[in-house]
Each structure stands twice: as structure tokens, then as C-alpha cells.
mmCIF file of C-alpha atoms in Angstrom:
data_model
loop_
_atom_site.group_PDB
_atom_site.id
_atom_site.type_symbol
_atom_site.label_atom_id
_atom_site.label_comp_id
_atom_site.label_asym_id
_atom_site.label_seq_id
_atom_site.Cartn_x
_atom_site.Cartn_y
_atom_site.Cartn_z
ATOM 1 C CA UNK K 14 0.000 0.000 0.000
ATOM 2 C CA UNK K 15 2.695 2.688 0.809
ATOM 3 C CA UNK K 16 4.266 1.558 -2.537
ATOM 4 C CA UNK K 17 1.729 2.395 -4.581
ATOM 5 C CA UNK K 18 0.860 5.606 -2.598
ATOM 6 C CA UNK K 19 4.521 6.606 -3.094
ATOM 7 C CA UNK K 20 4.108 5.759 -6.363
ATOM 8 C CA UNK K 21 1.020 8.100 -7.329
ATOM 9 C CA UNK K 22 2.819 10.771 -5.542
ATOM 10 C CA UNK K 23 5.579 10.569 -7.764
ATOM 11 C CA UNK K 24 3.078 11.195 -10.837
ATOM 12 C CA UNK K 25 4.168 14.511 -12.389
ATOM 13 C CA UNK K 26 1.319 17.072 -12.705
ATOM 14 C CA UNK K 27 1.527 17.025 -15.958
ATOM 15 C CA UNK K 28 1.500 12.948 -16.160
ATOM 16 C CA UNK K 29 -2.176 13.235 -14.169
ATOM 17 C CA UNK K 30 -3.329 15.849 -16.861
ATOM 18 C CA UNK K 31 -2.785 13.714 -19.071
ATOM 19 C CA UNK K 32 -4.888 10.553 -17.282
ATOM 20 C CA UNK K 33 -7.594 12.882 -16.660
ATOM 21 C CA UNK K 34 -7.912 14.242 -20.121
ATOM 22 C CA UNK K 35 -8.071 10.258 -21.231
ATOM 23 C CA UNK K 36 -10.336 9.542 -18.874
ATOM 24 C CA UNK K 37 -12.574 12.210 -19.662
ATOM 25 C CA UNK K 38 -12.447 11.372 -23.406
ATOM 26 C CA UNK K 39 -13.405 7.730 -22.302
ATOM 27 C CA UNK K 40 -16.547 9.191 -20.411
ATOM 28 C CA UNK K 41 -17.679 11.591 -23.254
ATOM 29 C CA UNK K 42 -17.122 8.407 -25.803
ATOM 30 C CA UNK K 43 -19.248 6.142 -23.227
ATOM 31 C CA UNK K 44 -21.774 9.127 -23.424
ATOM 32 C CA UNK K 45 -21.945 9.398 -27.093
ATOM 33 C CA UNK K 46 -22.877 5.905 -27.504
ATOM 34 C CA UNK K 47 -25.010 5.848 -24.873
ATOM 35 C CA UNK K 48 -26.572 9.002 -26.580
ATOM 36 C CA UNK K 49 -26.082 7.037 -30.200
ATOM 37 C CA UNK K 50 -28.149 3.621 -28.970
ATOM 38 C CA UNK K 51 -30.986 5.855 -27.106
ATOM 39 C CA UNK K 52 -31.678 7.786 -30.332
ATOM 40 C CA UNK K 53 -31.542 4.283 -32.958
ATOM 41 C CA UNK K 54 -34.061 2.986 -30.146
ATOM 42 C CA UNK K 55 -36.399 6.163 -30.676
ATOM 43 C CA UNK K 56 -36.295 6.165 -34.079
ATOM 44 C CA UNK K 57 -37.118 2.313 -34.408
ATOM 45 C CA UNK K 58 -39.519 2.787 -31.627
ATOM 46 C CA UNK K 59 -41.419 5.866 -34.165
ATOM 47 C CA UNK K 60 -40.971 3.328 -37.062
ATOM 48 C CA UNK K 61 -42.705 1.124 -35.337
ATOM 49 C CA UNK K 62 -45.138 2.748 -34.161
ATOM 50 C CA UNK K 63 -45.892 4.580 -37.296
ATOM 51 C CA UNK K 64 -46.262 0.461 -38.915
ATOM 52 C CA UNK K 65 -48.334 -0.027 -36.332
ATOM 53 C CA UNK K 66 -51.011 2.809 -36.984
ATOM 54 C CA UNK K 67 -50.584 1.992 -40.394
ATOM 55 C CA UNK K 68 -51.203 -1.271 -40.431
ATOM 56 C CA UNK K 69 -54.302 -0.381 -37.883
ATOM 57 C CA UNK K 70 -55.360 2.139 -40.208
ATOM 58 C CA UNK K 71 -55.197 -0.081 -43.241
ATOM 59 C CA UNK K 72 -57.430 -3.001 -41.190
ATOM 60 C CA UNK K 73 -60.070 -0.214 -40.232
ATOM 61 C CA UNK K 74 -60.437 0.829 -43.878
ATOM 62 C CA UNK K 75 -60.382 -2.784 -45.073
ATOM 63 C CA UNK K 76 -62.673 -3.574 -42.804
ATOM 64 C CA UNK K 77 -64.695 -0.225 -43.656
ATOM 65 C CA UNK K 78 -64.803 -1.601 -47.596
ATOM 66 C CA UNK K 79 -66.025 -5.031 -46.338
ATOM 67 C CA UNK K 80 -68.460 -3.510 -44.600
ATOM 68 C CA UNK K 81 -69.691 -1.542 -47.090
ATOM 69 C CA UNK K 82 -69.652 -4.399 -49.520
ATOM 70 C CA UNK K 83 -72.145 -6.238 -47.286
ATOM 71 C CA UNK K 84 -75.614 -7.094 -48.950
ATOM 72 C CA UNK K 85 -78.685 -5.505 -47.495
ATOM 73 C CA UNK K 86 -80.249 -6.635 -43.999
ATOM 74 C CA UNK K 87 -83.248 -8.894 -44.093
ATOM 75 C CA UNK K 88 -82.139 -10.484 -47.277
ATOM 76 C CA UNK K 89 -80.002 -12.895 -46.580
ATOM 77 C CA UNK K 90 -81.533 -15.261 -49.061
ATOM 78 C CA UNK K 91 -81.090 -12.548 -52.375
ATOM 79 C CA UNK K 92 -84.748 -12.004 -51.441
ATOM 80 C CA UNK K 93 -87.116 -9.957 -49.227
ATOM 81 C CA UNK K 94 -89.891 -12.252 -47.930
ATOM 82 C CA UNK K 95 -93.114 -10.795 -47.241
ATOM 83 C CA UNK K 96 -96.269 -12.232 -45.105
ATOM 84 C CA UNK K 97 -99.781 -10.986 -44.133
ATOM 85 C CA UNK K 98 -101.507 -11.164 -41.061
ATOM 86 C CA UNK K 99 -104.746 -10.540 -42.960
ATOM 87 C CA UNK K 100 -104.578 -6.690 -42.583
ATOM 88 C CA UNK K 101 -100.850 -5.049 -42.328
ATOM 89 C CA UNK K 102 -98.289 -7.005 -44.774
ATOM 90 C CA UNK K 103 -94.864 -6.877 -43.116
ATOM 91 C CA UNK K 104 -91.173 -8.069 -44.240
ATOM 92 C CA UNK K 105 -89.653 -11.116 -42.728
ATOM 93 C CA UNK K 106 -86.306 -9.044 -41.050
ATOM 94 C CA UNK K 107 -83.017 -10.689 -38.983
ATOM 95 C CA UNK K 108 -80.437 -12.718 -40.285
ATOM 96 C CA UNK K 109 -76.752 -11.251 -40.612
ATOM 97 C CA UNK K 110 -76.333 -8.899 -44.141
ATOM 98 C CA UNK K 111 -74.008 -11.387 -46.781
ATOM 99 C CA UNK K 112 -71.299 -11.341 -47.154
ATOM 100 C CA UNK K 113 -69.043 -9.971 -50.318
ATOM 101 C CA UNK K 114 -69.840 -12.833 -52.388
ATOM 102 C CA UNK K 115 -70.897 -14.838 -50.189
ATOM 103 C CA UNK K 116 -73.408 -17.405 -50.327
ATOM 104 C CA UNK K 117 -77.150 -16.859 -49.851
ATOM 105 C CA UNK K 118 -79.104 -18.644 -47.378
ATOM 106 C CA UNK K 119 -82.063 -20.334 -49.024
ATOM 107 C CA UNK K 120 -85.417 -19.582 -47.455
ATOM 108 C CA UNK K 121 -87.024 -22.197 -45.583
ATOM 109 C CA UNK K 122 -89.482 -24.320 -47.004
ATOM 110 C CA UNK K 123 -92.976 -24.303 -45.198
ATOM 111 C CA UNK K 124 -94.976 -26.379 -47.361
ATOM 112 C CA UNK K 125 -95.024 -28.879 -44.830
ATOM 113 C CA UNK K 126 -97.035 -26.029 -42.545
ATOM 114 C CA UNK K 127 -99.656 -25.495 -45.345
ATOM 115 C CA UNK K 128 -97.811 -22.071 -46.489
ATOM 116 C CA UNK K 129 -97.244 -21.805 -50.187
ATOM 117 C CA UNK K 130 -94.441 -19.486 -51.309
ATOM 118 C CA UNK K 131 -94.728 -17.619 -54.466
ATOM 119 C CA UNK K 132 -91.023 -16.016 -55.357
ATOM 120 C CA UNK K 133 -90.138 -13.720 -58.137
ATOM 121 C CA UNK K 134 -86.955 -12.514 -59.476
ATOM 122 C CA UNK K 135 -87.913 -9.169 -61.210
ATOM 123 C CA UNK K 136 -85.393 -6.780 -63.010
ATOM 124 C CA UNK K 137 -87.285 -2.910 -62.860
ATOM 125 C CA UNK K 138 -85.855 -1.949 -66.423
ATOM 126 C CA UNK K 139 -87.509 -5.360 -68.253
ATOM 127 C CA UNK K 140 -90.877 -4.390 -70.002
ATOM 128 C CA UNK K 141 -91.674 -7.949 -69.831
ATOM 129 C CA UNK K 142 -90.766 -7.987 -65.677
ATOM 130 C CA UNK K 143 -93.372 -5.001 -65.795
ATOM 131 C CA UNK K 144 -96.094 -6.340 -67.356
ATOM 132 C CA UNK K 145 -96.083 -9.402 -65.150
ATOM 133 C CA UNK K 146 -96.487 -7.055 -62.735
ATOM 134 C CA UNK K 147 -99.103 -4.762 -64.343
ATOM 135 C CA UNK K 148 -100.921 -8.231 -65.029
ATOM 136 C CA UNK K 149 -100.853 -10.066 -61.628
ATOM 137 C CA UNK K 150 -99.293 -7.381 -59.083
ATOM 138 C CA UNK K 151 -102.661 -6.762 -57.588
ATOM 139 C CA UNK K 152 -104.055 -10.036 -57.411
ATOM 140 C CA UNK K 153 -100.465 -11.264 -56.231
ATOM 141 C CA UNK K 154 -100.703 -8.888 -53.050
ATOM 142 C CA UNK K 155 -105.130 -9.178 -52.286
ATOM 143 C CA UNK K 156 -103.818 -13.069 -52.221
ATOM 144 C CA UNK K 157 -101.082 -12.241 -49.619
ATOM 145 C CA UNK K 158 -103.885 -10.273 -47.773
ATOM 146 C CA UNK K 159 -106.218 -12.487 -47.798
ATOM 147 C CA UNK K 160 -104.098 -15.529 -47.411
ATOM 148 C CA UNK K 161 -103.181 -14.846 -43.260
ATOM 149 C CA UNK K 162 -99.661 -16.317 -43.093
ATOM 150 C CA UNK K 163 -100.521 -19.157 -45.808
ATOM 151 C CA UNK K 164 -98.970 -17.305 -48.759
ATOM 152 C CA UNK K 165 -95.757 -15.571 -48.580
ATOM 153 C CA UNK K 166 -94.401 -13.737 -51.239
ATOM 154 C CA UNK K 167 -90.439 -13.168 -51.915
ATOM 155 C CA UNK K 168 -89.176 -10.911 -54.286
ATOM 156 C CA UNK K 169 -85.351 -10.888 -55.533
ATOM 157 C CA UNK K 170 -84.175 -7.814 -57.418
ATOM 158 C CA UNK K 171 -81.735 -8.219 -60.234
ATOM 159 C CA UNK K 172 -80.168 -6.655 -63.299
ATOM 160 C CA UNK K 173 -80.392 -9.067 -65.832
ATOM 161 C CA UNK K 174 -79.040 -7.245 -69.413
ATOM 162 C CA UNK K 175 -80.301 -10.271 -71.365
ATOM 163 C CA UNK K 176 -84.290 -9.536 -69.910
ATOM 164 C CA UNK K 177 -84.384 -6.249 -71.855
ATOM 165 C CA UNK K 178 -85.494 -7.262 -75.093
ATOM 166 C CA UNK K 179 -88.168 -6.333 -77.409
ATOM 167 C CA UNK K 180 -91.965 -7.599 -75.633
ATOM 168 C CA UNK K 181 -95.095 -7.780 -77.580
ATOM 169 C CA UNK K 182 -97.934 -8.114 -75.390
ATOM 170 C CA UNK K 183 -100.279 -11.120 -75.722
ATOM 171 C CA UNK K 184 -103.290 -10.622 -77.960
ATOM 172 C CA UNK K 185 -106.461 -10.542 -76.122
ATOM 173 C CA UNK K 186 -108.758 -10.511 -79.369
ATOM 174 C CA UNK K 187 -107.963 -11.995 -82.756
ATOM 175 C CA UNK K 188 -107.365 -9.314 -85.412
ATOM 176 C CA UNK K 189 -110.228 -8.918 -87.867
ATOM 177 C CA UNK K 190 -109.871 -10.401 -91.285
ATOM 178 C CA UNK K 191 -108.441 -7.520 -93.352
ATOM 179 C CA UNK K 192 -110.534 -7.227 -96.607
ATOM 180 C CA UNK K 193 -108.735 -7.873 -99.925
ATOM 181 C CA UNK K 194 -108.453 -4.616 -101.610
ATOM 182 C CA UNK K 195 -107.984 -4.831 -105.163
ATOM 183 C CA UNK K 196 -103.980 -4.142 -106.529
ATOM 184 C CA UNK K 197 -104.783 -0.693 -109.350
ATOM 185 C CA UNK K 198 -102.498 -0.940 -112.247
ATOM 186 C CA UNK K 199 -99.243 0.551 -112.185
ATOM 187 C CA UNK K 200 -99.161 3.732 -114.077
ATOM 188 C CA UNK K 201 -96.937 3.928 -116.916
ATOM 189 C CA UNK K 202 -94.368 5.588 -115.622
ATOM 190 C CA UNK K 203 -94.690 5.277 -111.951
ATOM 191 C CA UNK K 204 -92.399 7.651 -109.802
ATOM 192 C CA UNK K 205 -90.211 5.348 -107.787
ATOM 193 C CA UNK K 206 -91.043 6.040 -103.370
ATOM 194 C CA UNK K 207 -87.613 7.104 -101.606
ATOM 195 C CA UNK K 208 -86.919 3.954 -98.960
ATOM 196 C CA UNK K 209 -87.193 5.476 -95.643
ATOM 197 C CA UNK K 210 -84.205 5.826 -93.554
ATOM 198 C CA UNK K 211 -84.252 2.698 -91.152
ATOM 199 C CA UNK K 212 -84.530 3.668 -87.156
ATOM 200 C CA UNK K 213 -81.393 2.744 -85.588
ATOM 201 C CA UNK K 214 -81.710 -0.832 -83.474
ATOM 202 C CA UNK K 215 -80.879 -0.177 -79.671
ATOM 203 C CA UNK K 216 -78.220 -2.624 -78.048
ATOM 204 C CA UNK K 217 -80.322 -4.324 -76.484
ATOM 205 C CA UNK K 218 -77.691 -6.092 -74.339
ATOM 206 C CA UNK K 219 -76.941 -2.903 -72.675
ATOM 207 C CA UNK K 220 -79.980 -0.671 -72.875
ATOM 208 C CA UNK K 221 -81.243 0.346 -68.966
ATOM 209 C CA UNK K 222 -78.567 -1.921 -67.966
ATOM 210 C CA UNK K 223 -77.603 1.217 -65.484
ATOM 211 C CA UNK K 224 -80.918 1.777 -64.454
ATOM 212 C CA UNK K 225 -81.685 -1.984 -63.763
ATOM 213 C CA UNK K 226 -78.661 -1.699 -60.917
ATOM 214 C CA UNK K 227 -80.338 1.443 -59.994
ATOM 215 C CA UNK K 228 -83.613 0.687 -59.168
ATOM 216 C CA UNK K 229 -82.921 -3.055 -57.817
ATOM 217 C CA UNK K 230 -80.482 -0.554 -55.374
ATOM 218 C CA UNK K 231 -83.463 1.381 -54.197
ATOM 219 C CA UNK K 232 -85.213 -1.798 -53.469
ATOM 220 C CA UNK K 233 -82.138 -3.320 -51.694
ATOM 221 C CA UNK K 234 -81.652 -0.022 -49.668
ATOM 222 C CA UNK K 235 -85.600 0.111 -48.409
ATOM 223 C CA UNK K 236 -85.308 -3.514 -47.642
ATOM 224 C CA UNK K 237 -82.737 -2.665 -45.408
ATOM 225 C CA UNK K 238 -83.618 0.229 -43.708
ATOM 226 C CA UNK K 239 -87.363 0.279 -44.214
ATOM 227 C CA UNK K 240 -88.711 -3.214 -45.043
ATOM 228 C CA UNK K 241 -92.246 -3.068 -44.552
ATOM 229 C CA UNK K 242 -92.392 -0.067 -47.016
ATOM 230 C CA UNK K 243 -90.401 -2.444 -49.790
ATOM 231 C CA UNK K 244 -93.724 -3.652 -51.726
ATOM 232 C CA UNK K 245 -94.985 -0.234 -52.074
ATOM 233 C CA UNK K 246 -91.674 0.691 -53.422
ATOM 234 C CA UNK K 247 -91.816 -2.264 -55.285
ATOM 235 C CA UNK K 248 -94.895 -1.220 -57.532
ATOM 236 C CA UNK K 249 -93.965 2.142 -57.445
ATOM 237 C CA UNK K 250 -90.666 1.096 -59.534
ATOM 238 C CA UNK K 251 -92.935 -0.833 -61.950
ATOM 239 C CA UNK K 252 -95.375 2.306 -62.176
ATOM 240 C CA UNK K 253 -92.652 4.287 -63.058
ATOM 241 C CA UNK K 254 -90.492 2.164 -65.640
ATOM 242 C CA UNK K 255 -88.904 4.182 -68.101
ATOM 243 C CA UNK K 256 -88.997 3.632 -71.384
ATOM 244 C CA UNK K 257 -87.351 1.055 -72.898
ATOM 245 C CA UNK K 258 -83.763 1.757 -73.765
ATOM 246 C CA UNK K 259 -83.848 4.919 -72.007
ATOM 247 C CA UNK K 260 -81.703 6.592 -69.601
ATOM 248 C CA UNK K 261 -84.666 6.061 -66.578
ATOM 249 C CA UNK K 262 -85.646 7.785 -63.492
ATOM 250 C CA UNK K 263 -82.617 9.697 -61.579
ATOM 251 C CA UNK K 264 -80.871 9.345 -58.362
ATOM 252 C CA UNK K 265 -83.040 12.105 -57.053
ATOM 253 C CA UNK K 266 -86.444 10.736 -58.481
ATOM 254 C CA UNK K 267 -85.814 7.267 -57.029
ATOM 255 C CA UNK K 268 -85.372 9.296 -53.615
ATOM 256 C CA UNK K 269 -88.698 10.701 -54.547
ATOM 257 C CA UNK K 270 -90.254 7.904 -55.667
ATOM 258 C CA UNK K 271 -89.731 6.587 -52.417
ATOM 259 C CA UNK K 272 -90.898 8.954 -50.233
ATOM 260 C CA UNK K 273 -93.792 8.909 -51.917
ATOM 261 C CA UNK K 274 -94.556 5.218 -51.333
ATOM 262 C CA UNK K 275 -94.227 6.032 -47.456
ATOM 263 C CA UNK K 276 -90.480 5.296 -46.705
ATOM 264 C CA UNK K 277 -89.178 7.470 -44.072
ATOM 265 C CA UNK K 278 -86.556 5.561 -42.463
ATOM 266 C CA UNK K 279 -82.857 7.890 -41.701
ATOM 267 C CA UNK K 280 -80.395 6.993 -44.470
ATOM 268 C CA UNK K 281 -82.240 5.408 -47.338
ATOM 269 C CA UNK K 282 -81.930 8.769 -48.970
ATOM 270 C CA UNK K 283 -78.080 8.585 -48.899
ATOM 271 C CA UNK K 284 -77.910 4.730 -49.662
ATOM 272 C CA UNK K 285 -79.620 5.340 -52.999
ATOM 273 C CA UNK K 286 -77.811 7.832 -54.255
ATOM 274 C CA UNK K 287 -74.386 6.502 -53.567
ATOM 275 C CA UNK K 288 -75.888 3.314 -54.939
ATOM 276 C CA UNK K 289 -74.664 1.526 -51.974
ATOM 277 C CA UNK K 290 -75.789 -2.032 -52.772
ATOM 278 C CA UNK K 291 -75.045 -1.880 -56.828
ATOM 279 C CA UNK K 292 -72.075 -4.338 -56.246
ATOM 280 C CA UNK K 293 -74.707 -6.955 -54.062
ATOM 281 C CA UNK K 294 -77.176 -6.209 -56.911
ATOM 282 C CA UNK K 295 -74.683 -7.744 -59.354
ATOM 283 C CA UNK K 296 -73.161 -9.885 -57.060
ATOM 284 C CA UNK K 297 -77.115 -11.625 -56.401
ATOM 285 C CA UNK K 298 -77.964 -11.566 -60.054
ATOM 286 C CA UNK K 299 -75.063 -13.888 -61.022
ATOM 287 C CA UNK K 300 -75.355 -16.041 -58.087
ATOM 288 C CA UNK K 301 -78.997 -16.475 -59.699
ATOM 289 C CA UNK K 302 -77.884 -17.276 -63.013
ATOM 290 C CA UNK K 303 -75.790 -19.626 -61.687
ATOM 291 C CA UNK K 304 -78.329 -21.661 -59.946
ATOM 292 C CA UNK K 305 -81.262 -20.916 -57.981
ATOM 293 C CA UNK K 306 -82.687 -23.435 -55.044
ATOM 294 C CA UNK K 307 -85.595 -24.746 -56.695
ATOM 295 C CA UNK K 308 -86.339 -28.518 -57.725
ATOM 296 C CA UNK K 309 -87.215 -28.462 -61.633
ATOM 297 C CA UNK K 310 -85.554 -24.955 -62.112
ATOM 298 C CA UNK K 311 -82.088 -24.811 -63.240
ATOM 299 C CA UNK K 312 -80.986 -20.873 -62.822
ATOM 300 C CA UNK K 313 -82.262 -17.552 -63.886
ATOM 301 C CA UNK K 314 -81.699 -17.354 -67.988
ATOM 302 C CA UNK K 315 -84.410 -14.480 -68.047
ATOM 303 C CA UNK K 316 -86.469 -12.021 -65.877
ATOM 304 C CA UNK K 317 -89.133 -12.221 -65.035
ATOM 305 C CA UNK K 318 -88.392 -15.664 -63.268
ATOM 306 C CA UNK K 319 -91.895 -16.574 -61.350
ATOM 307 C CA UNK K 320 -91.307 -20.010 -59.084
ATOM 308 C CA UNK K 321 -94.791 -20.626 -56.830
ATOM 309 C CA UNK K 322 -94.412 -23.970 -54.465
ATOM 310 C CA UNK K 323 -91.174 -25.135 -56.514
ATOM 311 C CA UNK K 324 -93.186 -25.049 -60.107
ATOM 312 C CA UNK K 325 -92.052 -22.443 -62.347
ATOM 313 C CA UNK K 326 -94.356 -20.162 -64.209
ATOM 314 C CA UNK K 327 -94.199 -20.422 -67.885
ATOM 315 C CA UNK K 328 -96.851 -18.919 -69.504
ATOM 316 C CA UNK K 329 -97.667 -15.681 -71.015
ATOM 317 C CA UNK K 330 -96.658 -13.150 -68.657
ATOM 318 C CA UNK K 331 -99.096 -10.656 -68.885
ATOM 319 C CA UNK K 332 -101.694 -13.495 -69.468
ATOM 320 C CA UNK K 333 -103.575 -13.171 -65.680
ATOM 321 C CA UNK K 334 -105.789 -16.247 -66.386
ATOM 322 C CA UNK K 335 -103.212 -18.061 -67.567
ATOM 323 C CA UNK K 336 -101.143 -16.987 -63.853
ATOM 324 C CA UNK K 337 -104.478 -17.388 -62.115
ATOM 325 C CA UNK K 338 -104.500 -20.982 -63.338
ATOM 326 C CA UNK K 339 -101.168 -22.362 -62.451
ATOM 327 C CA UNK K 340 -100.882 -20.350 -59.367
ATOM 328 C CA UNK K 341 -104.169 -21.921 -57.857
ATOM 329 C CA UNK K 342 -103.003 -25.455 -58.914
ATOM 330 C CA UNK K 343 -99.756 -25.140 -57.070
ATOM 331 C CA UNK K 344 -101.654 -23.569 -53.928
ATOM 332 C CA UNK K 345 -104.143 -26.534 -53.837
ATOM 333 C CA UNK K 346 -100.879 -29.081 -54.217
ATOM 334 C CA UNK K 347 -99.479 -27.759 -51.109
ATOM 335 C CA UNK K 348 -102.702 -27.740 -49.432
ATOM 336 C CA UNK K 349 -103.230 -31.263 -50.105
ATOM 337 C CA UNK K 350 -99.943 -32.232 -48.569
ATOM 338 C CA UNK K 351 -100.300 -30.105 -45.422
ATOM 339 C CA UNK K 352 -103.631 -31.957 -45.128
ATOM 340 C CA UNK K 353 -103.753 -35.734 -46.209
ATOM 341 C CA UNK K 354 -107.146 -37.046 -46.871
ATOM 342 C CA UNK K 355 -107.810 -39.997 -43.775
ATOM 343 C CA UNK K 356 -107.510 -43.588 -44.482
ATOM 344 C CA UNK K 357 -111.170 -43.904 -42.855
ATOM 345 C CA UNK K 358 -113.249 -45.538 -45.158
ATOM 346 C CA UNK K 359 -116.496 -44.060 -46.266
ATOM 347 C CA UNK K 360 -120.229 -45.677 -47.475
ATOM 348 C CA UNK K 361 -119.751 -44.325 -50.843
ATOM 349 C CA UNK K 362 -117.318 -42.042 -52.198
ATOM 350 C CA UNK K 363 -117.815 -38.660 -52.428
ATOM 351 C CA UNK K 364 -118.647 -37.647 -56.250
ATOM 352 C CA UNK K 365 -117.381 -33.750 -55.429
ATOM 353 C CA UNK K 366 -113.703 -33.356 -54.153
ATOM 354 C CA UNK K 367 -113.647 -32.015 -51.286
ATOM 355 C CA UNK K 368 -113.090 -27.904 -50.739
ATOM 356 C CA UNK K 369 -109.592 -26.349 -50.174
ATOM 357 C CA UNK K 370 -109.239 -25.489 -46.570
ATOM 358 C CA UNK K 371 -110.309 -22.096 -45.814
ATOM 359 C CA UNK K 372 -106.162 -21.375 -44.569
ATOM 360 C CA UNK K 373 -105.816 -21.183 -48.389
ATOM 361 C CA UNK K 374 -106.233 -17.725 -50.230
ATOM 362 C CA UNK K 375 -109.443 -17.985 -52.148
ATOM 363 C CA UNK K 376 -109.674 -20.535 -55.353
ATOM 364 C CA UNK K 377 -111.674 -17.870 -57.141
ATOM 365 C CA UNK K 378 -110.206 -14.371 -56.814
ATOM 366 C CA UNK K 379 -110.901 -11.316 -58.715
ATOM 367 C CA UNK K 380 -109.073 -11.255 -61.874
ATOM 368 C CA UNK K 381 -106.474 -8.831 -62.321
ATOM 369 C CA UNK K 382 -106.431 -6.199 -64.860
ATOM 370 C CA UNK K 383 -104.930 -6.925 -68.171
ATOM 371 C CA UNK K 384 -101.507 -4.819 -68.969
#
């Protein structure tokens, strides 16, 4: 010990200097790289960060656009079902919105219960969609009145471009005879008629094709925020078709046009005019070209598509008899199966079959009126 204390006092002054200086330069070095590794950590801890809100960000906005994509509420089958108590006809509403392209839920089959279940895929820029409707819209909805629960009626909006094609009504009386009219002689020198300049032919593949996704949007967006006011918007949209070909009614006359048929619900305004559920609408209609979930009916190939009890409506679609017909036959099948005759044997049998129960909507309603 006295060594080495005889030894630091025979350090020079200026040999001490010189250990403090160095040991101050190792302290300011030990401090700069302190200093060095606190600010790398900062700046990976603001990288990180930053990634972080990003990333959070980019999830909220992803999920913001999957949201939006969603298909309406209370459709979860493509289709609005609708039901009468007798008096107030109300939608069928729950059931999580689909999905982007996701798969529909079919709706339940309740023939088994005595309910028959008339669906109809409709597409509100077809002439031939709207004069089913102008043909069999009324008598379609006094049955759903009238009915109590045993009728339900489902209607699927779509945009079909190859629907909109020429229609030609149905003739309801023959055309008279035309009388011959004798041919007069050509003159000698007849003057020859200019041809007249042929109308251009609309594409018919495209024509309305934009207002078809319209209007099935108006229906999606009342179904979903006001879906007991959806068949009054429903005929309202029929009502109003455009012309064929044309450019149809605007954003702001669909908002009309529903107000008018009683909607009032917050935010059906705003849902139409950013045509909110266009992509659904297209999403739905190819799903139903694809296949739809009845036995004996392959997909949609055409609007309008008419299904009542699983039997698909061929006929003439502005023919109401011809509706009438088929529609009651398909109503008295399901009856029939929700109530099997009894095995108890009987004197003599019954020359008369016996009546429809009275759950049924009526086997002789008023006709509708003709388109």
C-alpha cells in the first residue's frame, strides 16, 4: 500500500493531466454511444409505431370496404320475404347482411305447414318484368292479404341485361280479317317512293342496364332500412319504368319515388344515391344465373323468373288467367300435402272433391287487370 501511494505521488502534474484528459475522453465516448443507442431505439420505436397505426389504419379501412360491400339486412336469401296477417303485410327481417360474395341462405321451405311461397326474381328496367307485374301485381298482393300467413311472397331484385329485349304483349282478341283490296295498275311511268331511312336498333344487351342496378339498389336499400315499405316501393318502380332503352328515373327521383310510397326511415336517402348495394345487386344476379334453389328450375336465364311452391311459371306473362291458373293449382298441391285425406273408409265415395281449406287464399279471386 505505501508503494503504490509513493508511487502516485511521484506522478508529475503534468503525467495526471494527461490521465484525466483520457479519462474524460473515455466518459464523453461512453456518453456518445449511450446518446447514439438511445436515439436508434427512438427512431425504431417511431418506425414502429408509425407500422403499427398503419397497419391499424389499413385493417379499419379494409374492414370499412367489407363492410360496405355487405348485402342488405333482411335479405339474406337474395330475397325480401313478405307475409300478411290478414290486414298489415310486413317483411320477414333478422339474419346477418351477406357477405361480399358470399353465399345466400335459401329460405325455408314451409310447405309442410300449409304455407305456399310464391317467389319472383324481377329486373325494374324489363318491359316484360313489368307487365307481369301490371298483369298479376294486384291479385299477387289481395292473395297475400287475404291468405293470413298461408302465402308468402319473396321478391329478388336483379339486373339481368339479357331480360331487356323487345316484348309484344299477348293478344287478347284476334285481329279482324283484313278485306282484300284490289292491286290498281301501275301507271306507266310510276315515280319510284324514296326507302325510308331505317330507325337505328338499340343494343339491347346494354340498354337500362344502369338503371336496372339502380332501381334493384333502391329496393335493396328500403329492404334494409325500411322493409315493410319495400312492396310499395316495389310497384312504385314498376309504375314508373322508363322507357325502354332509355336513360330512366334519376338518383333524385328514385329518392322521390320513395318517399312517396311512405319510406321514411334515416339513411335510405343517402344509400340510394351513392348506390350503396349496386355491387350486391350484381353480385345476387349472377349467383342467380348460376343456380337458384328450386327442384325443376335450373338458374335464372331471363327475368321475369316466377317459381310458386317449386313449379315455375311459364306462360304468357301478362296473361292473368293463364297466372291465375297455375298459381291456384300449385296452392291446392301444397294444401293437399299439409292436409292428407284420412284412411277412414267411407259408405260411398264422395262424387265432389272435397273444398280447399279455408287457410288457403281464395280458389276464385278477382281477376287482375290486363296490362
Amino acid at each position: 500500500m505505501s508503494y503504490q501511494r509513493s508511487r502516485k505521488q511521484k506522478i508529475s502534474a503534468k503525467e495526471r493531466r494527461v490521465q484525466d484528459r483520457e479519462l474524460a475522453r473515455i466518459e464523453r465516448e461512453r456518453r456518445r454511444r449511450r446518446a447514439k443507442v438511445r436515439h436508434v431505439g427512438l427512431r425504431v420505436g417511431a418506425v414502429v409505431a408509425g407500422l403499427a397505426v398503419l397497419a391499424g389504419a389499413g385493417l379499419g379501412i379494409r374492414a370499412g370496404v367489407a363492410a360496405g360491400r355487405r348485402g342488405p339486412a333482411n335479405m339474406a336469401s337474395d330475397g325480401l320475404v313478405l307475409s300478411s296477417d290478414g290486414t298489415t303485410t310486413t317483411a320477414a327481417t333478422g339474419g346477418a347482411p351477406l357477405p361480399d360474395d358470399g353465399t345466400p341462405t335459401p329460405t325455408t321451405d314451409l310447405s309442410a305447414q300449409g304455407v305456399t311461397q310464391l317467389v319472383a326474381y324481377v329486373d325494374y328496367a324489363d318491359p316484360a318484368s313489368a307487365a307481369f307485374w301490371a298483369a298479376n301485381g294486384s291479385t299477387i298482393e289481395s292473395w297475400l292479404t287475404a291468405s293470413q300467413g298461408q302465402l308468402t311472397v319473396e321478391i329478388h331484385p336483379v339486373a339481368v341485361p339479357s331480360a331487356r329485349e323487345s316484348f309484344t304483349p299477348s293478344p287478347t282478341t284476334p285481329a279482324p280479317t283484313p278485306t282484300p283490296t284490289p292491286t290498281p295498275a301501275p301507271s306507266a311511268d310510276p315515280t319510284p317512293t324514296p326507302a325510308a331511312t331505317p330507325a337505328p336498333t338499340p343494343n339491347l344487351q346494354d340498354a337500362g342496364y344502369d338503371y336496372a342496378l339502380r332501381a334493384a339498389n333502391t329496393f335493396a336499400c328500403v329492404a334494409n332500412g325500411d322493409p315493410n315499405q319495400a312492396m310499395a316501393v316495389n310497384d312504385a318502380l314498376f309504375a314508373a319504368q322508363p322507357t325502354f332503352g332509355s336513360a330512366g328515373l334519376s338518383d333524385d327521383q328514385l329518392v322521390d319515388l320513395a318517399t312517396k310510397a311512405g319510406v321514411t326511415a334515416a339513411g335510405v336517402d343517402g344509400c340510394i344515391r351513392s348506390h350503396h348495394y349496386e355491387r350486391w345487386v350484381t353480385q345476387a344476379t349472377a349467383r342467380a344465373s348460376l343456380a337458384v334453389p328450386f327442384d325443376g328450375v335450373k338458374a335464372l336465364t331471363t327475368a321475369p323468373l316466377v317459381v310458386v311452391a317449386g313449379h315455375q311459371y311459364t306462360s304468357a306473362v301478362d296473361d292473368s288467367s293463364a297466372f291465375v291458373q297455375f298459381a291456384m293449382q300449385a296452392i291446392s298441391e301444397v294444401a293437399a300435402k299439409a292436409n292428407p285425406p284420412t284412411d277412414t273408409p267411407t259408405d260411398a265415395p264422395s262424387e265432389a272433391p272435397s273444398a280447399a281449406p279455408s287457410t288457403t287464399p281464395s280458389a276464385t279471386p278477382s281477376p287482375a287487370p290486363t296490362a
